[in-house]
Amino acid sequence: MTDAAALPGQPRGAVAGPATARAVNVLAPNPSAMTLDGTNTWLVAEPGSELAVVIDPGPLDEGHLRAVVATAEAAGRRIGLTLLTHGHADHAEGAARFAELTGTTVRALDPALRLGDEGLGAGDVVTTGGLELRVVPTPGHTSDSLSFHLPADRAVLTGDTVLGRGTTMVAHPDGRLGEYLDSLRRLHSLTTDDGVSTVLPGHGPVLDDAQGALEFYLAHRSARLDQVRAAVEAGVTEPGEVVALVYAAVDRSLWPAAELSVRAQLEYLLGG
């Protein structure tokens, strides 16, 4: 058994509930090998404000969506805005129904996911209810992936770009490895230049060592890329065969996701 403090990013023991002075996680009931404990739906609000922002309502699960609303109401708040980190169903499928329940608009990078006139892009700052959330473009897992910097809590909400446990996939062909590596470096710069110390992920526990988590992710990607490069040099270029070679120690239920990442790695290495 490994001491939790020695794990990359220093993950907390609990997943659901209050995480920082401004952020509370309402955990969706959709656990799986891919979603870990389930989707983290983040309810974020400035202390004393009557308005809250919800990031990633999660799957289309009526009980979960109503639980998010109830959590806000129990704190004396109403939900003023819904944001999406990206369009995968476990994060965004419930957004339209959640907008009906709350009367909010939905802002996202992808126009197809928006409900309302405003999207999200690099440099945007969300200020609902006095809260300050800075939009950080972090493509790579998907082309539309965003993170949200919460400077008052020295935290960043990362969606699937950084998870609370394990590592994420690059969802080829929409996700691209070069962009993902750039996104990890961009997030790492928040830890060195902006004092970010906490990762509020889309799945899994909060990470209390953001810099350590990002350095682990970058090192892990580099090591995996070296392994795939060695396989290619040995003549193994079919994605399924590369997965069997490089991910032999990984649970086979995760091999389909690993193959997406391998395809992205092969594209990165071979330029095709």
Tab-separated table of C-alpha atoms in Angstrom:
chain	number	residue	atom	x	y	z
A	1	MET	CA	0.000	0.000	0.000
A	2	THR	CA	1.340	3.440	-0.977
A	3	ASP	CA	1.155	6.454	1.312
A	4	ALA	CA	-1.320	8.896	-0.278
A	5	ALA	CA	1.068	11.763	0.361
A	6	ALA	CA	3.594	10.082	-1.933
A	7	LEU	CA	1.180	9.735	-4.848
A	8	PRO	CA	1.469	12.219	-7.734
A	9	GLY	CA	-0.360	15.415	-6.855
A	10	GLN	CA	-1.102	14.357	-3.255
A	11	PRO	CA	-4.724	13.258	-3.866
A	12	ARG	CA	-7.192	13.715	-1.037
A	13	GLY	CA	-9.029	10.762	0.448
A	14	ALA	CA	-12.556	12.085	-0.170
A	15	VAL	CA	-13.950	12.934	-3.589
A	16	ALA	CA	-17.352	14.591	-3.016
A	17	GLY	CA	-18.086	17.671	-0.936
A	18	PRO	CA	-16.347	20.995	-0.238
A	19	ALA	CA	-12.915	21.295	-1.823
A	20	THR	CA	-11.908	24.947	-1.439
A	21	ALA	CA	-13.466	28.096	-0.004
A	22	ARG	CA	-15.402	28.512	-3.263
A	23	ALA	CA	-15.763	25.046	-4.821
A	24	VAL	CA	-17.973	22.087	-3.876
A	25	ASN	CA	-18.060	18.790	-5.756
A	26	VAL	CA	-21.429	17.119	-6.334
A	27	LEU	CA	-20.430	13.644	-7.507
A	28	ALA	CA	-22.472	12.099	-10.313
A	29	PRO	CA	-23.583	8.452	-9.880
A	30	ASN	CA	-21.750	7.178	-12.988
A	31	PRO	CA	-18.634	5.378	-11.713
A	32	SER	CA	-16.669	3.245	-14.179
A	33	ALA	CA	-13.133	2.390	-15.205
A	34	MET	CA	-13.138	5.501	-17.406
A	35	THR	CA	-14.954	7.917	-15.072
A	36	LEU	CA	-13.330	6.713	-11.823
A	37	ASP	CA	-15.685	7.565	-8.914
A	38	GLY	CA	-18.005	9.375	-11.325
A	39	THR	CA	-18.131	12.806	-12.915
A	40	ASN	CA	-17.244	15.717	-10.651
A	41	THR	CA	-19.848	18.456	-11.066
A	42	TRP	CA	-18.358	21.600	-9.601
A	43	LEU	CA	-20.519	24.196	-7.854
A	44	VAL	CA	-18.444	27.364	-7.506
A	45	ALA	CA	-19.420	30.608	-5.805
A	46	GLU	CA	-17.896	33.639	-4.150
A	47	PRO	CA	-18.424	33.558	-0.356
A	48	GLY	CA	-21.532	35.559	0.507
A	49	SER	CA	-22.828	35.614	-3.053
A	50	GLU	CA	-26.350	34.519	-3.905
A	51	LEU	CA	-25.208	33.270	-7.330
A	52	ALA	CA	-23.232	30.130	-8.161
A	53	VAL	CA	-21.617	28.792	-11.323
A	54	VAL	CA	-21.846	25.111	-12.234
A	55	ILE	CA	-19.061	23.488	-14.237
A	56	ASP	CA	-19.966	20.226	-16.023
A	57	PRO	CA	-23.513	19.213	-15.000
A	58	GLY	CA	-22.559	15.667	-15.974
A	59	PRO	CA	-24.676	12.880	-17.457
A	60	LEU	CA	-28.400	13.120	-18.144
A	61	ASP	CA	-29.383	11.845	-14.713
A	62	GLU	CA	-32.384	13.673	-13.258
A	63	GLY	CA	-31.520	12.792	-9.684
A	64	HIS	CA	-27.997	14.121	-10.036
A	65	LEU	CA	-29.051	17.339	-11.747
A	66	ARG	CA	-31.607	18.020	-9.037
A	67	ALA	CA	-29.004	17.222	-6.359
A	68	VAL	CA	-26.766	19.953	-7.795
A	69	VAL	CA	-29.640	22.448	-7.606
A	70	ALA	CA	-30.464	21.318	-4.064
A	71	THR	CA	-26.835	21.726	-2.975
A	72	ALA	CA	-26.862	25.316	-4.187
A	73	GLU	CA	-30.212	26.048	-2.539
A	74	ALA	CA	-29.050	24.570	0.769
A	75	ALA	CA	-26.263	27.149	0.745
A	76	GLY	CA	-28.746	29.948	0.041
A	77	ARG	CA	-27.759	30.286	-3.584
A	78	ARG	CA	-29.242	29.957	-7.030
A	79	ILE	CA	-27.347	28.903	-10.117
A	80	GLY	CA	-26.588	31.780	-12.467
A	81	LEU	CA	-24.492	30.130	-15.183
A	82	THR	CA	-23.456	26.730	-16.515
A	83	LEU	CA	-20.008	26.107	-18.044
A	84	LEU	CA	-18.599	23.072	-19.853
A	85	THR	CA	-14.984	21.910	-19.907
A	86	HIS	CA	-15.664	19.822	-23.045
A	87	GLY	CA	-18.372	17.935	-24.854
A	88	HIS	CA	-17.991	14.316	-23.725
A	89	ALA	CA	-21.346	12.945	-22.583
A	90	ASP	CA	-20.279	12.215	-19.006
A	91	HIS	CA	-19.652	15.956	-18.597
A	92	ALA	CA	-22.129	17.614	-20.939
A	93	GLU	CA	-25.067	15.320	-21.707
A	94	GLY	CA	-27.149	16.744	-18.856
A	95	ALA	CA	-26.455	20.393	-19.726
A	96	ALA	CA	-29.641	21.083	-21.711
A	97	ARG	CA	-31.872	19.588	-19.031
A	98	PHE	CA	-29.890	21.387	-16.325
A	99	ALA	CA	-30.452	24.658	-18.179
A	100	GLU	CA	-34.190	23.950	-18.110
A	101	LEU	CA	-34.120	23.294	-14.363
A	102	THR	CA	-32.102	26.418	-13.564
A	103	GLY	CA	-32.998	28.874	-16.317
A	104	THR	CA	-29.313	29.374	-17.065
A	105	THR	CA	-27.378	29.715	-20.268
A	106	VAL	CA	-24.667	27.174	-21.105
A	107	ARG	CA	-21.280	28.461	-22.215
A	108	ALA	CA	-18.726	26.239	-23.960
A	109	LEU	CA	-16.005	26.430	-26.571
A	110	ASP	CA	-17.952	24.296	-29.065
A	111	PRO	CA	-20.902	26.280	-30.497
A	112	ALA	CA	-22.925	23.056	-30.741
A	113	LEU	CA	-22.917	22.777	-26.939
A	114	ARG	CA	-23.929	26.344	-26.147
A	115	LEU	CA	-27.353	27.478	-25.001
A	116	GLY	CA	-27.284	31.237	-25.377
A	117	ASP	CA	-25.247	33.690	-27.399
A	118	GLU	CA	-21.970	33.633	-25.473
A	119	GLY	CA	-19.235	31.084	-25.957
A	120	LEU	CA	-15.923	30.671	-24.189
A	121	GLY	CA	-12.404	31.281	-25.412
A	122	ALA	CA	-8.877	32.131	-24.416
A	123	GLY	CA	-8.651	35.250	-22.293
A	124	ASP	CA	-12.308	35.233	-21.244
A	125	VAL	CA	-13.056	35.937	-17.590
A	126	VAL	CA	-16.322	34.787	-15.998
A	127	THR	CA	-17.483	37.099	-13.206
A	128	THR	CA	-20.945	35.778	-12.256
A	129	GLY	CA	-21.850	36.702	-8.686
A	130	GLY	CA	-18.488	38.382	-8.169
A	131	LEU	CA	-16.658	35.136	-8.835
A	132	GLU	CA	-13.576	35.295	-11.057
A	133	LEU	CA	-12.910	32.327	-13.337
A	134	ARG	CA	-10.300	32.690	-16.065
A	135	VAL	CA	-10.689	30.534	-19.161
A	136	VAL	CA	-7.581	28.512	-20.036
A	137	PRO	CA	-7.578	26.708	-23.413
A	138	THR	CA	-6.307	23.164	-22.862
A	139	PRO	CA	-6.944	21.171	-26.061
A	140	GLY	CA	-5.500	17.708	-26.478
A	141	HIS	CA	-7.788	15.331	-24.616
A	142	THR	CA	-10.371	16.760	-27.023
A	143	SER	CA	-10.138	19.705	-29.380
A	144	ASP	CA	-12.666	21.680	-27.299
A	145	SER	CA	-11.167	21.064	-23.842
A	146	LEU	CA	-10.997	24.047	-21.503
A	147	SER	CA	-9.787	24.548	-17.947
A	148	PHE	CA	-10.860	27.269	-15.523
A	149	HIS	CA	-8.408	29.120	-13.296
A	150	LEU	CA	-9.891	30.117	-9.930
A	151	PRO	CA	-7.236	32.569	-8.698
A	152	ALA	CA	-8.873	33.375	-5.351
A	153	ASP	CA	-8.452	29.721	-4.322
A	154	ARG	CA	-5.159	29.200	-6.164
A	155	ALA	CA	-6.925	26.387	-7.993
A	156	VAL	CA	-7.602	25.201	-11.527
A	157	LEU	CA	-10.552	23.126	-12.703
A	158	THR	CA	-9.175	20.802	-15.362
A	159	GLY	CA	-12.027	18.658	-16.683
A	160	ASP	CA	-10.394	15.560	-18.173
A	161	THR	CA	-7.059	17.219	-18.962
A	162	VAL	CA	-5.752	16.231	-15.520
A	163	LEU	CA	-7.522	13.592	-13.422
A	164	GLY	CA	-7.444	13.080	-9.679
A	165	ARG	CA	-6.159	9.549	-10.076
A	166	GLY	CA	-4.222	7.942	-12.920
A	167	THR	CA	-3.803	9.667	-16.269
A	168	THR	CA	-6.168	10.629	-19.053
A	169	MET	CA	-6.356	9.616	-22.699
A	170	VAL	CA	-5.818	11.664	-25.819
A	171	ALA	CA	-9.083	10.966	-27.655
A	172	HIS	CA	-7.766	10.483	-31.206
A	173	PRO	CA	-8.623	11.695	-33.823
A	174	ASP	CA	-10.254	14.718	-32.183
A	175	GLY	CA	-7.567	14.899	-29.507
A	176	ARG	CA	-3.963	15.544	-30.533
A	177	LEU	CA	-0.841	14.746	-28.530
A	178	GLY	CA	1.139	17.858	-29.476
A	179	GLU	CA	-1.698	20.084	-28.302
A	180	TYR	CA	-2.080	18.021	-25.130
A	181	LEU	CA	1.596	18.408	-24.227
A	182	ASP	CA	1.312	22.164	-24.809
A	183	SER	CA	-1.754	22.237	-22.551
A	184	LEU	CA	0.065	20.425	-19.759
A	185	ARG	CA	2.898	22.960	-20.021
A	186	ARG	CA	0.364	25.796	-19.960
A	187	LEU	CA	-1.179	24.425	-16.772
A	188	HIS	CA	2.265	23.890	-15.268
A	189	SER	CA	3.017	27.552	-15.905
A	190	LEU	CA	0.004	28.459	-13.749
A	191	THR	CA	1.715	26.681	-10.845
A	192	THR	CA	4.978	28.557	-11.317
A	193	ASP	CA	3.738	31.962	-12.481
A	194	ASP	CA	0.305	32.315	-10.856
A	195	GLY	CA	0.624	30.352	-7.625
A	196	VAL	CA	-1.862	27.608	-8.500
A	197	SER	CA	-1.502	24.821	-5.945
A	198	THR	CA	-4.731	22.823	-6.260
A	199	VAL	CA	-6.244	20.792	-9.107
A	200	LEU	CA	-10.019	20.355	-9.114
A	201	PRO	CA	-10.348	17.539	-11.684
A	202	GLY	CA	-13.273	16.244	-13.725
A	203	HIS	CA	-12.905	12.804	-12.127
A	204	GLY	CA	-11.248	11.564	-8.960
A	205	PRO	CA	-10.053	13.351	-5.831
A	206	VAL	CA	-8.727	16.885	-5.495
A	207	LEU	CA	-4.945	17.168	-5.940
A	208	ASP	CA	-3.173	19.358	-3.401
A	209	ASP	CA	0.144	19.487	-5.283
A	210	ALA	CA	-0.746	20.877	-8.689
A	211	GLN	CA	2.865	21.351	-9.716
A	212	GLY	CA	3.775	17.791	-8.768
A	213	ALA	CA	0.757	16.454	-10.647
A	214	LEU	CA	1.659	18.367	-13.814
A	215	GLU	CA	5.287	17.300	-13.622
A	216	PHE	CA	4.158	13.685	-13.222
A	217	TYR	CA	1.853	13.976	-16.226
A	218	LEU	CA	4.601	15.444	-18.402
A	219	ALA	CA	7.087	12.778	-17.320
A	220	HIS	CA	4.515	10.017	-17.857
A	221	ARG	CA	3.724	11.242	-21.371
A	222	SER	CA	7.407	11.450	-22.209
A	223	ALA	CA	8.007	7.909	-20.958
A	224	ARG	CA	5.026	6.508	-22.882
A	225	LEU	CA	6.168	8.297	-26.016
A	226	ASP	CA	9.626	6.767	-25.639
A	227	GLN	CA	8.025	3.324	-25.326
A	228	VAL	CA	5.926	3.824	-28.451
A	229	ARG	CA	8.955	5.186	-30.299
A	230	ALA	CA	10.921	2.062	-29.351
A	231	ALA	CA	8.066	-0.131	-30.588
A	232	VAL	CA	7.999	1.707	-33.915
A	233	GLU	CA	11.772	1.346	-34.270
A	234	ALA	CA	11.312	-2.401	-33.655
A	235	GLY	CA	8.790	-2.530	-36.499
A	236	VAL	CA	5.600	-2.582	-34.408
A	237	THR	CA	3.321	0.082	-35.848
A	238	GLU	CA	-0.193	-1.414	-35.757
A	239	PRO	CA	-1.989	0.401	-32.888
A	240	GLY	CA	-3.451	-2.724	-31.276
A	241	GLU	CA	-0.067	-4.429	-31.255
A	242	VAL	CA	1.572	-1.340	-29.754
A	243	VAL	CA	-1.058	-1.308	-26.990
A	244	ALA	CA	-0.422	-4.970	-26.194
A	245	LEU	CA	3.299	-4.259	-25.973
A	246	VAL	CA	3.367	-0.905	-24.192
A	247	TYR	CA	0.249	-1.255	-22.008
A	248	ALA	CA	0.699	-4.926	-21.099
A	249	ALA	CA	0.501	-4.151	-17.365
A	250	VAL	CA	-2.682	-2.065	-17.731
A	251	ASP	CA	-6.142	-3.554	-17.135
A	252	ARG	CA	-7.396	-4.842	-20.498
A	253	SER	CA	-10.706	-3.037	-20.001
A	254	LEU	CA	-8.730	0.176	-20.545
A	255	TRP	CA	-7.016	-0.987	-23.739
A	256	PRO	CA	-9.611	0.593	-26.082
A	257	ALA	CA	-8.925	3.982	-24.487
A	258	ALA	CA	-5.186	3.262	-24.557
A	259	GLU	CA	-5.451	2.573	-28.281
A	260	LEU	CA	-6.850	6.060	-28.846
A	261	SER	CA	-3.809	7.503	-27.079
A	262	VAL	CA	-1.480	5.206	-29.042
A	263	ARG	CA	-3.013	6.384	-32.306
A	264	ALA	CA	-2.390	9.974	-31.219
A	265	GLN	CA	1.200	9.077	-30.285
A	266	LEU	CA	1.814	7.385	-33.620
A	267	GLU	CA	0.422	10.400	-35.445
A	268	TYR	CA	2.708	12.636	-33.389
A	269	LEU	CA	5.777	10.484	-34.102
A	270	LEU	CA	5.087	9.643	-37.748
A	271	GLY	CA	3.422	12.855	-38.769
A	272	GLY	CA	0.567	11.016	-40.441
